[in-house]
Amino acid sequence: MSNLLLLLILLPAVAALVCYFVRSSAARKLTVLGTGVVLTLASLGLLGQGTFEPIAVGSFLGISSDFLVTILDFALLGVIFYYGIKHKSILIQGFTLAQAVLLVWFELVMVEHEAVPALMGDQLSLIMVLVISIIGSLICIFAIPYMKEHEEHLHLKTSRQPRFFFYLVLFLGAMNGLVLSNNILWMYFFFEVTTFCSFMLIGHDGTEVATKNSVRALWMNAFGGLAFVLGMMLVYMQTGTLNISAILAAGPAGALMVTGVGFLCLAGFTKAAQVPFQSWLLGAMVAPTPVSALLHSSTMVKAGVFVVLRFAPAYAGTFLSTGVAICGAFTFLACAALGVGQSNGKKILAYSTVANLGLIICCAGINTPLALTAAVMLILFHAISKSLLFLCVGTIEQAIGSRDIEDMRGLYAKHPRTALITIIGILTMMLPPFGVLLGKWMAIEAAADSNIFVIVMLAMGSAMMVVYLARWAGSMMGTREEGARPETQPLLTRLPLTLLCLGAVVLSVASPWIYNSMLAPWLGSTPFVVGFGSLESVHGTFIVVPLFLVLGLGLLYAVKAASGYRKVKIVPPYLGGANATTDGTYIGPMNGEVPFAASNMYLGELFAEGKLTSIFNALAVALIVLMLGGAL
Amino acid sequence: METLILVIIGLLVAPLVGGLIAGLDRRVTAWFQSRQGPPIMQAFYDVAKLFGKEKMVVNQWQILCAWVYLIAAATSVALFFAQGDLLLVFFVQAIGAVFLVMGAMAAKSPYSQVGAQRELLQILAYEPVLILVFVGFYMVTGSFSIDAIWAQDIPLLAKMPLLYLALGYALTIKLRKSPFDFSTSHHGHQELVKGVLTEYSGPYLALIEIAHWYETILVLGVCALFWHTNVAWMAVLLLATYMLEILVDNTMARMTWRWMLKRVWVLGMGLSVVNLIWLYAR
């Protein structure tokens, strides 16, 4: 057991060092591939062994591991402080210094260092380990051919890939450590490592805009780190323990502790880029696409929602819980609205990520077994679909040189495989019977119990998401010339795309069993009963497998009908005039050919980013203050 | 077993009734305009004629999308008749709506592109209202499943009248009636030609027509749930509602999407929220 754990946390660190110091691309490729395979197997092995009670981790070379983590903590804060000075950011320096001072006081004065078992594995941790290790590894593998081409575009003299893969792979180990922590100080350490890795990855290209955005990401997450330290101290003051499972077992004991947990949630909010902290994640779009994919699906932001979800039992039934639900629902609505106004594919995905994270946090705040089930389902399926979509945008961007959805019009004509996978990916984000929608369905059913503000925000946000996803998928469809050249892709690009696409569909079919084997035991109570491949509850029933069968057969029939289109007469579209010989043009004035152009409506007057962002930020700050103030 | 029979009835009867309603609609509309109008069976004749026409498309996506639209609409009606989960019925219906839009976007035609954008705006307007109506059902019955409604002993209209009014907005949009018919204008000479439907012709247009009949039955079905205690009153409610729809259709000019979003969000959602607050307070 502990060997597997060491493997999951330490192997990425070792592999990262290999990537950094062995400067051969073949060795790097092998290391990344091998790490991916081993991590995948190890996470499945851990799943096979099942949950485990908190266990102690011994010592390394005679130094106790707790002490080692403390040393590394301060070293890391030192490094972050150094970057604060380097980039002349008072905010980073201030937040880091405050963390260091508080941490010294906490470790030397407050904490009586009793032995706390460092790692634990409940079902939530195991699911997270699977998400991190498998999806994360696929993204790292995708990055191998991607970064090669990326650097060819940049004409670099010396490759920066060793550094890139160092942080990319290290990230996976830090995330595994975070989700398996039982000692809150360990959790804090890994929390900070992910902050640092994301900072280095966002700034990877070293351009002015990349540096600017990485600095913003660092100060916002350093603020989150400060909130984490404060939360940790307050919780310790009330409960007198660093043991997370003991804290959760104690439940919401006293205002001091609930406020502390509130600060921990605030730390989660910054990491999960909830409004008003969304700007760092949007800024992170300047990084190479695999970084975005990693940050948005299996790491970083999922660390944020994980922290909020992990401590859910510690604030169940309090005002804080309602506050968390409202903040999450507000983010869902706000970012869904901001997404409507975007035409940049990556930005659309970014806003949709933040919106979905808001939904997950909202579910954690609703805090009923049904809502918590929804939260975990959303984490799992959102990670798969979103990583797929980011990798698709990356592939498209390298193929057509743009990430704007207007430039992706009719993409099917030239890149049918990529277009098709992207369309499927988009459909798995918004339509039944796929997993993300299953999660959304559960969320709405759970929210009907909670609060009228929450349900109204969810209803509106959910409609807006359909708008921007549907028009994107629709615009990629187009006419393919007969005998057009087939699309070619490197194997290491095609493999992750295909696997993720299959995963999104197949795991959705398996959702009743995922629920039965993983979620029901975690919750202790069972909101759903599984029968006939359906999830039944007192609230309602989602018939997963029958719906898959009916719609799947229907789709097969439709595909068959459509594949016979060569027998059907293909006609040029109606353009309100005489069609010219060239596709998409008509005979206009002076007998000239006028090309037809159309673009999506982005409803700038209602959903302008510039106009709405400041309003949403102000409202969100008010809601967070309300949430924390009300917890006291 | 009983469920299966209901599903089969739903799948077979819904398009027939839907087509009949379409025919009646045209008769009543003609009567409003002092015309005689086509025979009641005209909708069926139209579809039969469309099926006999040559198959023509701009590209294969249209075939796929037309079929998926029909299949999703039929599935949602089947689920409705199986007394399934209202939210799920609604989400399955959304598959059809989304594929209709995507099919229109697949063609490089300005009219169908504009129609698709407007259809998306219509979705944006009615979706939240419908979800809130279903939450209203949940507040009263304690479940999103339709079978829980039959356990109620007084008509739901008494508890959620404002939600019924809000549903009226969604109904007008979903039936593509004036003032909200701007994604598929009914009349060939108008500026949009035929909006989302511009590029569909022959058998594929027929599929979409049948899907629309299914959707009509679905929305009227949701209306019917408001008076489940008595079949006669249910019929009266439906008749009155549909007559009102026709009246509105014939007396209102088409409006812009701005007007629609404002009306439906402010008034429709406002009505829903007020009604939901009553239900929460209870």
mmCIF file of N, CA and C in Angstrom, chain A residues 279-389:
data_model
loop_
_atom_site.group_PDB
_atom_site.id
_atom_site.type_symbol
_atom_site.label_atom_id
_atom_site.label_comp_id
_atom_site.label_asym_id
_atom_site.label_seq_id
_atom_site.Cartn_x
_atom_site.Cartn_y
_atom_site.Cartn_z
ATOM 1 N N SER A 279 -9.657 36.034 -13.054
ATOM 2 C CA SER A 279 -8.759 36.621 -14.060
ATOM 3 C C SER A 279 -7.446 35.851 -14.177
ATOM 4 N N TRP A 280 -6.991 35.209 -13.093
ATOM 5 C CA TRP A 280 -5.703 34.511 -13.238
ATOM 6 C C TRP A 280 -5.829 33.314 -14.161
ATOM 7 N N LEU A 281 -6.984 32.635 -14.103
ATOM 8 C CA LEU A 281 -7.140 31.453 -14.942
ATOM 9 C C LEU A 281 -7.305 31.857 -16.408
ATOM 10 N N LEU A 282 -7.988 32.976 -16.634
ATOM 11 C CA LEU A 282 -8.133 33.445 -18.016
ATOM 12 C C LEU A 282 -6.799 33.908 -18.550
ATOM 13 N N GLY A 283 -6.012 34.557 -17.674
ATOM 14 C CA GLY A 283 -4.678 34.975 -18.078
ATOM 15 C C GLY A 283 -3.797 33.781 -18.395
ATOM 16 N N ALA A 284 -4.076 32.670 -17.707
ATOM 17 C CA ALA A 284 -3.262 31.464 -17.901
ATOM 18 C C ALA A 284 -3.385 30.904 -19.305
ATOM 19 N N MET A 285 -4.325 31.437 -20.088
ATOM 20 C CA MET A 285 -4.511 30.987 -21.463
ATOM 21 C C MET A 285 -3.293 31.252 -22.337
ATOM 22 N N VAL A 286 -2.392 32.158 -21.895
ATOM 23 C CA VAL A 286 -1.232 32.459 -22.729
ATOM 24 C C VAL A 286 -0.247 31.302 -22.739
ATOM 25 N N ALA A 287 -0.364 30.406 -21.782
ATOM 26 C CA ALA A 287 0.562 29.278 -21.713
ATOM 27 C C ALA A 287 0.282 28.312 -22.856
ATOM 28 N N PRO A 288 1.263 27.445 -23.192
ATOM 29 C CA PRO A 288 1.004 26.415 -24.204
ATOM 30 C C PRO A 288 -0.213 25.580 -23.808
ATOM 31 N N THR A 289 -0.940 25.105 -24.816
ATOM 32 C CA THR A 289 -2.221 24.450 -24.558
ATOM 33 C C THR A 289 -2.196 23.289 -23.559
ATOM 34 N N PRO A 290 -1.169 22.408 -23.570
ATOM 35 C CA PRO A 290 -1.203 21.337 -22.565
ATOM 36 C C PRO A 290 -1.285 21.870 -21.135
ATOM 37 N N VAL A 291 -0.659 23.035 -20.903
ATOM 38 C CA VAL A 291 -0.726 23.631 -19.567
ATOM 39 C C VAL A 291 -2.172 23.993 -19.244
ATOM 40 N N SER A 292 -2.837 24.652 -20.205
ATOM 41 C CA SER A 292 -4.235 25.024 -19.970
ATOM 42 C C SER A 292 -5.057 23.780 -19.690
ATOM 43 N N ALA A 293 -4.820 22.752 -20.508
ATOM 44 C CA ALA A 293 -5.585 21.523 -20.338
ATOM 45 C C ALA A 293 -5.384 20.964 -18.933
ATOM 46 N N LEU A 294 -4.124 20.963 -18.491
ATOM 47 C CA LEU A 294 -3.811 20.404 -17.175
ATOM 48 C C LEU A 294 -4.437 21.247 -16.067
ATOM 49 N N LEU A 295 -4.261 22.581 -16.175
ATOM 50 C CA LEU A 295 -4.788 23.466 -15.129
ATOM 51 C C LEU A 295 -6.304 23.356 -15.037
ATOM 52 N N HIS A 296 -6.964 23.167 -16.187
ATOM 53 C CA HIS A 296 -8.422 23.232 -16.215
ATOM 54 C C HIS A 296 -9.113 21.917 -15.930
ATOM 55 N N SER A 297 -8.367 20.807 -16.020
ATOM 56 C CA SER A 297 -9.104 19.552 -15.889
ATOM 57 C C SER A 297 -8.671 18.750 -14.681
ATOM 58 N N SER A 298 -7.405 18.342 -14.644
ATOM 59 C CA SER A 298 -7.060 17.379 -13.609
ATOM 60 C C SER A 298 -6.245 17.979 -12.471
ATOM 61 N N THR A 299 -5.719 19.180 -12.635
ATOM 62 C CA THR A 299 -4.923 19.732 -11.525
ATOM 63 C C THR A 299 -5.456 21.107 -11.134
ATOM 64 N N MET A 300 -4.664 21.822 -10.385
ATOM 65 C CA MET A 300 -4.898 23.224 -9.996
ATOM 66 C C MET A 300 -6.338 23.544 -9.608
ATOM 67 N N VAL A 301 -7.198 23.824 -10.586
ATOM 68 C CA VAL A 301 -8.553 24.237 -10.208
ATOM 69 C C VAL A 301 -9.278 23.106 -9.483
ATOM 70 N N LYS A 302 -8.946 21.867 -9.828
ATOM 71 C CA LYS A 302 -9.593 20.758 -9.129
ATOM 72 C C LYS A 302 -9.075 20.671 -7.692
ATOM 73 N N ALA A 303 -7.845 21.172 -7.460
ATOM 74 C CA ALA A 303 -7.361 21.248 -6.079
ATOM 75 C C ALA A 303 -8.252 22.194 -5.285
ATOM 76 N N GLY A 304 -8.665 23.291 -5.937
ATOM 77 C CA GLY A 304 -9.533 24.258 -5.265
ATOM 78 C C GLY A 304 -10.860 23.655 -4.869
ATOM 79 N N VAL A 305 -11.537 23.036 -5.836
ATOM 80 C CA VAL A 305 -12.847 22.460 -5.483
ATOM 81 C C VAL A 305 -12.681 21.292 -4.527
ATOM 82 N N PHE A 306 -11.528 20.598 -4.635
ATOM 83 C CA PHE A 306 -11.304 19.478 -3.722
ATOM 84 C C PHE A 306 -11.258 19.963 -2.279
ATOM 85 N N VAL A 307 -10.555 21.073 -2.034
ATOM 86 C CA VAL A 307 -10.455 21.577 -0.655
ATOM 87 C C VAL A 307 -11.848 21.928 -0.121
ATOM 88 N N VAL A 308 -12.647 22.608 -0.958
ATOM 89 C CA VAL A 308 -13.995 22.988 -0.515
ATOM 90 C C VAL A 308 -14.833 21.744 -0.223
ATOM 91 N N LEU A 309 -14.668 20.744 -1.088
ATOM 92 C CA LEU A 309 -15.458 19.520 -0.948
ATOM 93 C C LEU A 309 -14.952 18.678 0.220
ATOM 94 N N ARG A 310 -13.640 18.629 0.389
ATOM 95 C CA ARG A 310 -13.045 17.842 1.468
ATOM 96 C C ARG A 310 -13.587 18.294 2.824
ATOM 97 N N PHE A 311 -13.689 19.613 3.008
ATOM 98 C CA PHE A 311 -14.113 20.112 4.318
ATOM 99 C C PHE A 311 -15.626 20.268 4.431
ATOM 100 N N ALA A 312 -16.363 19.800 3.423
ATOM 101 C CA ALA A 312 -17.823 19.968 3.454
ATOM 102 C C ALA A 312 -18.455 19.452 4.756
ATOM 103 N N PRO A 313 -18.047 18.301 5.282
ATOM 104 C CA PRO A 313 -18.682 17.847 6.526
ATOM 105 C C PRO A 313 -18.434 18.803 7.697
ATOM 106 N N ALA A 314 -17.328 19.582 7.613
ATOM 107 C CA ALA A 314 -16.985 20.466 8.729
ATOM 108 C C ALA A 314 -17.835 21.725 8.760
ATOM 109 N N TYR A 315 -18.613 21.985 7.701
ATOM 110 C CA TYR A 315 -19.489 23.162 7.763
ATOM 111 C C TYR A 315 -20.930 22.830 7.382
ATOM 112 N N ALA A 316 -21.255 21.535 7.372
ATOM 113 C CA ALA A 316 -22.617 21.139 7.011
ATOM 114 C C ALA A 316 -23.637 21.804 7.931
ATOM 115 N N GLY A 317 -24.689 22.339 7.346
ATOM 116 C CA GLY A 317 -25.782 22.898 8.133
ATOM 117 C C GLY A 317 -25.507 24.261 8.736
ATOM 118 N N THR A 318 -24.387 24.898 8.386
ATOM 119 C CA THR A 318 -24.103 26.224 8.925
ATOM 120 C C THR A 318 -24.456 27.295 7.903
ATOM 121 N N PHE A 319 -24.362 28.549 8.332
ATOM 122 C CA PHE A 319 -24.593 29.647 7.393
ATOM 123 C C PHE A 319 -23.505 29.655 6.325
ATOM 124 N N LEU A 320 -22.299 29.233 6.749
ATOM 125 C CA LEU A 320 -21.195 29.185 5.798
ATOM 126 C C LEU A 320 -21.559 28.321 4.597
ATOM 127 N N SER A 321 -22.226 27.205 4.879
ATOM 128 C CA SER A 321 -22.596 26.284 3.809
ATOM 129 C C SER A 321 -23.489 26.985 2.788
ATOM 130 N N THR A 322 -24.511 27.701 3.287
ATOM 131 C CA THR A 322 -25.381 28.462 2.377
ATOM 132 C C THR A 322 -24.562 29.470 1.597
ATOM 133 N N GLY A 323 -23.631 30.132 2.296
ATOM 134 C CA GLY A 323 -22.793 31.136 1.642
ATOM 135 C C GLY A 323 -21.985 30.528 0.516
ATOM 136 N N VAL A 324 -21.391 29.360 0.777
ATOM 137 C CA VAL A 324 -20.596 28.691 -0.250
ATOM 138 C C VAL A 324 -21.484 28.367 -1.446
ATOM 139 N N ALA A 325 -22.698 27.873 -1.164
ATOM 140 C CA ALA A 325 -23.610 27.518 -2.261
ATOM 141 C C ALA A 325 -23.931 28.747 -3.104
ATOM 142 N N ILE A 326 -24.207 29.869 -2.447
ATOM 143 C CA ILE A 326 -24.586 31.073 -3.204
ATOM 144 C C ILE A 326 -23.395 31.595 -4.003
ATOM 145 N N CYS A 327 -22.210 31.614 -3.374
ATOM 146 C CA CYS A 327 -21.018 32.069 -4.100
ATOM 147 C C CYS A 327 -20.785 31.194 -5.331
ATOM 148 N N GLY A 328 -20.901 29.891 -5.162
ATOM 149 C CA GLY A 328 -20.678 28.976 -6.284
ATOM 150 C C GLY A 328 -21.688 29.203 -7.381
ATOM 151 N N ALA A 329 -22.967 29.316 -7.008
ATOM 152 C CA ALA A 329 -24.011 29.508 -8.009
ATOM 153 C C ALA A 329 -23.810 30.834 -8.728
ATOM 154 N N PHE A 330 -23.345 31.845 -7.978
ATOM 155 C CA PHE A 330 -23.128 33.144 -8.612
ATOM 156 C C PHE A 330 -22.017 33.048 -9.660
ATOM 157 N N THR A 331 -20.945 32.331 -9.303
ATOM 158 C CA THR A 331 -19.869 32.149 -10.273
ATOM 159 C C THR A 331 -20.374 31.406 -11.503
ATOM 160 N N PHE A 332 -21.204 30.401 -11.268
ATOM 161 C CA PHE A 332 -21.776 29.635 -12.382
ATOM 162 C C PHE A 332 -22.508 30.569 -13.337
ATOM 163 N N LEU A 333 -23.370 31.405 -12.777
ATOM 164 C CA LEU A 333 -24.150 32.319 -13.611
ATOM 165 C C LEU A 333 -23.240 33.347 -14.290
ATOM 166 N N ALA A 334 -22.369 33.972 -13.502
ATOM 167 C CA ALA A 334 -21.556 35.071 -14.025
ATOM 168 C C ALA A 334 -20.672 34.576 -15.165
ATOM 169 N N CYS A 335 -20.017 33.445 -14.972
ATOM 170 C CA CYS A 335 -19.082 32.991 -16.002
ATOM 171 C C CYS A 335 -19.815 32.408 -17.196
ATOM 172 N N ALA A 336 -20.990 31.829 -16.979
ATOM 173 C CA ALA A 336 -21.779 31.388 -18.134
ATOM 174 C C ALA A 336 -22.144 32.609 -18.971
ATOM 175 N N ALA A 337 -22.515 33.714 -18.313
ATOM 176 C CA ALA A 337 -22.893 34.931 -19.033
ATOM 177 C C ALA A 337 -21.688 35.500 -19.770
ATOM 178 N N LEU A 338 -20.522 35.530 -19.096
ATOM 179 C CA LEU A 338 -19.333 36.087 -19.746
ATOM 180 C C LEU A 338 -18.935 35.229 -20.947
ATOM 181 N N GLY A 339 -19.174 33.934 -20.865
ATOM 182 C CA GLY A 339 -18.816 33.037 -21.964
ATOM 183 C C GLY A 339 -19.603 33.338 -23.224
ATOM 184 N N VAL A 340 -20.844 33.811 -23.070
ATOM 185 C CA VAL A 340 -21.686 34.067 -24.244
ATOM 186 C C VAL A 340 -21.048 35.115 -25.148
ATOM 187 N N GLY A 341 -20.335 36.060 -24.544
ATOM 188 C CA GLY A 341 -19.771 37.155 -25.328
ATOM 189 C C GLY A 341 -18.437 36.837 -25.989
ATOM 190 N N GLN A 342 -17.939 35.594 -25.872
ATOM 191 C CA GLN A 342 -16.587 35.297 -26.341
ATOM 192 C C GLN A 342 -16.571 34.586 -27.692
ATOM 193 N N SER A 343 -15.558 34.897 -28.497
ATOM 194 C CA SER A 343 -15.384 34.124 -29.726
ATOM 195 C C SER A 343 -14.052 33.381 -29.712
ATOM 196 N N ASN A 344 -13.222 33.653 -28.728
ATOM 197 C CA ASN A 344 -11.944 32.949 -28.593
ATOM 198 C C ASN A 344 -12.195 31.582 -27.960
ATOM 199 N N GLY A 345 -11.860 30.525 -28.708
ATOM 200 C CA GLY A 345 -12.182 29.176 -28.238
ATOM 201 C C GLY A 345 -11.654 28.867 -26.852
ATOM 202 N N LYS A 346 -10.401 29.262 -26.592
ATOM 203 C CA LYS A 346 -9.826 28.969 -25.283
ATOM 204 C C LYS A 346 -10.539 29.741 -24.177
ATOM 205 N N LYS A 347 -10.934 30.964 -24.494
ATOM 206 C CA LYS A 347 -11.627 31.775 -23.479
ATOM 207 C C LYS A 347 -12.997 31.185 -23.175
ATOM 208 N N ILE A 348 -13.676 30.701 -24.222
ATOM 209 C CA ILE A 348 -14.966 30.058 -24.009
ATOM 210 C C ILE A 348 -14.785 28.878 -23.062
ATOM 211 N N LEU A 349 -13.747 28.081 -23.346
ATOM 212 C CA LEU A 349 -13.507 26.927 -22.482
ATOM 213 C C LEU A 349 -13.162 27.370 -21.075
ATOM 214 N N ALA A 350 -12.394 28.452 -20.967
ATOM 215 C CA ALA A 350 -11.995 28.916 -19.640
ATOM 216 C C ALA A 350 -13.220 29.335 -18.837
ATOM 217 N N TYR A 351 -14.096 30.138 -19.464
ATOM 218 C CA TYR A 351 -15.284 30.572 -18.735
ATOM 219 C C TYR A 351 -16.178 29.377 -18.406
ATOM 220 N N SER A 352 -16.248 28.428 -19.319
ATOM 221 C CA SER A 352 -17.092 27.279 -19.020
ATOM 222 C C SER A 352 -16.485 26.445 -17.876
ATOM 223 N N THR A 353 -15.142 26.400 -17.813
ATOM 224 C CA THR A 353 -14.525 25.717 -16.666
ATOM 225 C C THR A 353 -14.901 26.395 -15.368
ATOM 226 N N VAL A 354 -14.695 27.715 -15.328
ATOM 227 C CA VAL A 354 -14.961 28.421 -14.073
ATOM 228 C C VAL A 354 -16.430 28.257 -13.688
ATOM 229 N N ALA A 355 -17.314 28.320 -14.700
ATOM 230 C CA ALA A 355 -18.735 28.148 -14.408
ATOM 231 C C ALA A 355 -18.992 26.770 -13.808
ATOM 232 N N ASN A 356 -18.405 25.742 -14.407
ATOM 233 C CA ASN A 356 -18.633 24.398 -13.886
ATOM 234 C C ASN A 356 -18.031 24.212 -12.499
ATOM 235 N N LEU A 357 -16.873 24.853 -12.260
ATOM 236 C CA LEU A 357 -16.290 24.780 -10.916
ATOM 237 C C LEU A 357 -17.225 25.444 -9.924
ATOM 238 N N GLY A 358 -17.837 26.551 -10.368
ATOM 239 C CA GLY A 358 -18.814 27.218 -9.506
ATOM 240 C C GLY A 358 -19.952 26.274 -9.163
ATOM 241 N N LEU A 359 -20.381 25.521 -10.158
ATOM 242 C CA LEU A 359 -21.466 24.568 -9.919
ATOM 243 C C LEU A 359 -21.037 23.504 -8.901
ATOM 244 N N ILE A 360 -19.795 23.036 -9.032
ATOM 245 C CA ILE A 360 -19.298 22.021 -8.093
ATOM 246 C C ILE A 360 -19.262 22.604 -6.673
ATOM 247 N N ILE A 361 -18.762 23.830 -6.560
ATOM 248 C CA ILE A 361 -18.677 24.462 -5.245
ATOM 249 C C ILE A 361 -20.074 24.712 -4.685
ATOM 250 N N CYS A 362 -20.986 25.099 -5.585
ATOM 251 C CA CYS A 362 -22.377 25.280 -5.168
ATOM 252 C C CYS A 362 -22.911 23.972 -4.574
ATOM 253 N N CYS A 363 -22.608 22.858 -5.221
ATOM 254 C CA CYS A 363 -23.069 21.561 -4.714
ATOM 255 C C CYS A 363 -22.463 21.256 -3.350
ATOM 256 N N ALA A 364 -21.158 21.563 -3.208
ATOM 257 C CA ALA A 364 -20.529 21.342 -1.904
ATOM 258 C C ALA A 364 -21.253 22.156 -0.842
ATOM 259 N N GLY A 365 -21.673 23.371 -1.211
ATOM 260 C CA GLY A 365 -22.362 24.227 -0.255
ATOM 261 C C GLY A 365 -23.760 23.731 0.068
ATOM 262 N N ILE A 366 -24.448 23.177 -0.898
ATOM 263 C CA ILE A 366 -25.793 22.630 -0.633
ATOM 264 C C ILE A 366 -25.654 21.473 0.359
ATOM 265 N N ASN A 367 -24.547 20.684 0.175
ATOM 266 C CA ASN A 367 -24.109 19.798 1.260
ATOM 267 C C ASN A 367 -25.074 18.687 1.657
ATOM 268 N N THR A 368 -25.935 18.270 0.750
ATOM 269 C CA THR A 368 -26.739 17.072 1.013
ATOM 270 C C THR A 368 -26.063 15.915 0.269
ATOM 271 N N PRO A 369 -26.360 14.668 0.649
ATOM 272 C CA PRO A 369 -25.741 13.548 -0.076
ATOM 273 C C PRO A 369 -25.958 13.652 -1.580
ATOM 274 N N LEU A 370 -27.155 14.066 -2.003
ATOM 275 C CA LEU A 370 -27.444 14.211 -3.430
ATOM 276 C C LEU A 370 -26.511 15.236 -4.071
ATOM 277 N N ALA A 371 -26.359 16.377 -3.385
ATOM 278 C CA ALA A 371 -25.528 17.450 -3.934
ATOM 279 C C ALA A 371 -24.062 17.026 -3.984
ATOM 280 N N LEU A 372 -23.606 16.317 -2.946
ATOM 281 C CA LEU A 372 -22.202 15.900 -2.943
ATOM 282 C C LEU A 372 -21.942 14.877 -4.048
ATOM 283 N N THR A 373 -22.929 14.005 -4.285
ATOM 284 C CA THR A 373 -22.802 13.084 -5.416
ATOM 285 C C THR A 373 -22.644 13.872 -6.706
ATOM 286 N N ALA A 374 -23.493 14.893 -6.871
ATOM 287 C CA ALA A 374 -23.414 15.727 -8.071
ATOM 288 C C ALA A 374 -22.027 16.330 -8.198
ATOM 289 N N ALA A 375 -21.481 16.825 -7.077
ATOM 290 C CA ALA A 375 -20.179 17.492 -7.117
ATOM 291 C C ALA A 375 -19.102 16.538 -7.634
ATOM 292 N N VAL A 376 -19.081 15.316 -7.104
ATOM 293 C CA VAL A 376 -18.017 14.388 -7.515
ATOM 294 C C VAL A 376 -18.222 13.955 -8.965
ATOM 295 N N MET A 377 -19.472 13.718 -9.366
ATOM 296 C CA MET A 377 -19.745 13.356 -10.767
ATOM 297 C C MET A 377 -19.253 14.464 -11.692
ATOM 298 N N LEU A 378 -19.525 15.714 -11.292
ATOM 299 C CA LEU A 378 -19.103 16.835 -12.125
ATOM 300 C C LEU A 378 -17.586 16.911 -12.195
ATOM 301 N N ILE A 379 -16.905 16.705 -11.065
ATOM 302 C CA ILE A 379 -15.438 16.747 -11.069
ATOM 303 C C ILE A 379 -14.906 15.740 -12.075
ATOM 304 N N LEU A 380 -15.414 14.527 -11.981
ATOM 305 C CA LEU A 380 -14.920 13.442 -12.817
ATOM 306 C C LEU A 380 -15.176 13.718 -14.306
ATOM 307 N N PHE A 381 -16.444 13.973 -14.643
ATOM 308 C CA PHE A 381 -16.779 14.078 -16.069
ATOM 309 C C PHE A 381 -16.317 15.395 -16.676
ATOM 310 N N HIS A 382 -16.321 16.443 -15.862
ATOM 311 C CA HIS A 382 -15.814 17.707 -16.386
ATOM 312 C C HIS A 382 -14.333 17.579 -16.716
ATOM 313 N N ALA A 383 -13.595 16.862 -15.867
ATOM 314 C CA ALA A 383 -12.161 16.705 -16.119
ATOM 315 C C ALA A 383 -11.933 16.023 -17.461
ATOM 316 N N ILE A 384 -12.715 14.984 -17.736
ATOM 317 C CA ILE A 384 -12.501 14.254 -18.995
ATOM 318 C C ILE A 384 -12.858 15.138 -20.185
ATOM 319 N N SER A 385 -14.077 15.679 -20.176
ATOM 320 C CA SER A 385 -14.529 16.439 -21.344
ATOM 321 C C SER A 385 -13.688 17.691 -21.547
ATOM 322 N N LYS A 386 -13.347 18.371 -20.450
ATOM 323 C CA LYS A 386 -12.635 19.629 -20.614
ATOM 324 C C LYS A 386 -11.212 19.411 -21.084
ATOM 325 N N SER A 387 -10.535 18.352 -20.562
ATOM 326 C CA SER A 387 -9.184 18.104 -21.046
ATOM 327 C C SER A 387 -9.254 17.790 -22.538
ATOM 328 N N LEU A 388 -10.235 16.999 -22.933
ATOM 329 C CA LEU A 388 -10.398 16.672 -24.344
ATOM 330 C C LEU A 388 -10.543 17.942 -25.178
ATOM 331 N N LEU A 389 -11.418 18.849 -24.728
ATOM 332 C CA LEU A 389 -11.676 20.048 -25.523
ATOM 333 C C LEU A 389 -10.446 20.936 -25.623
#
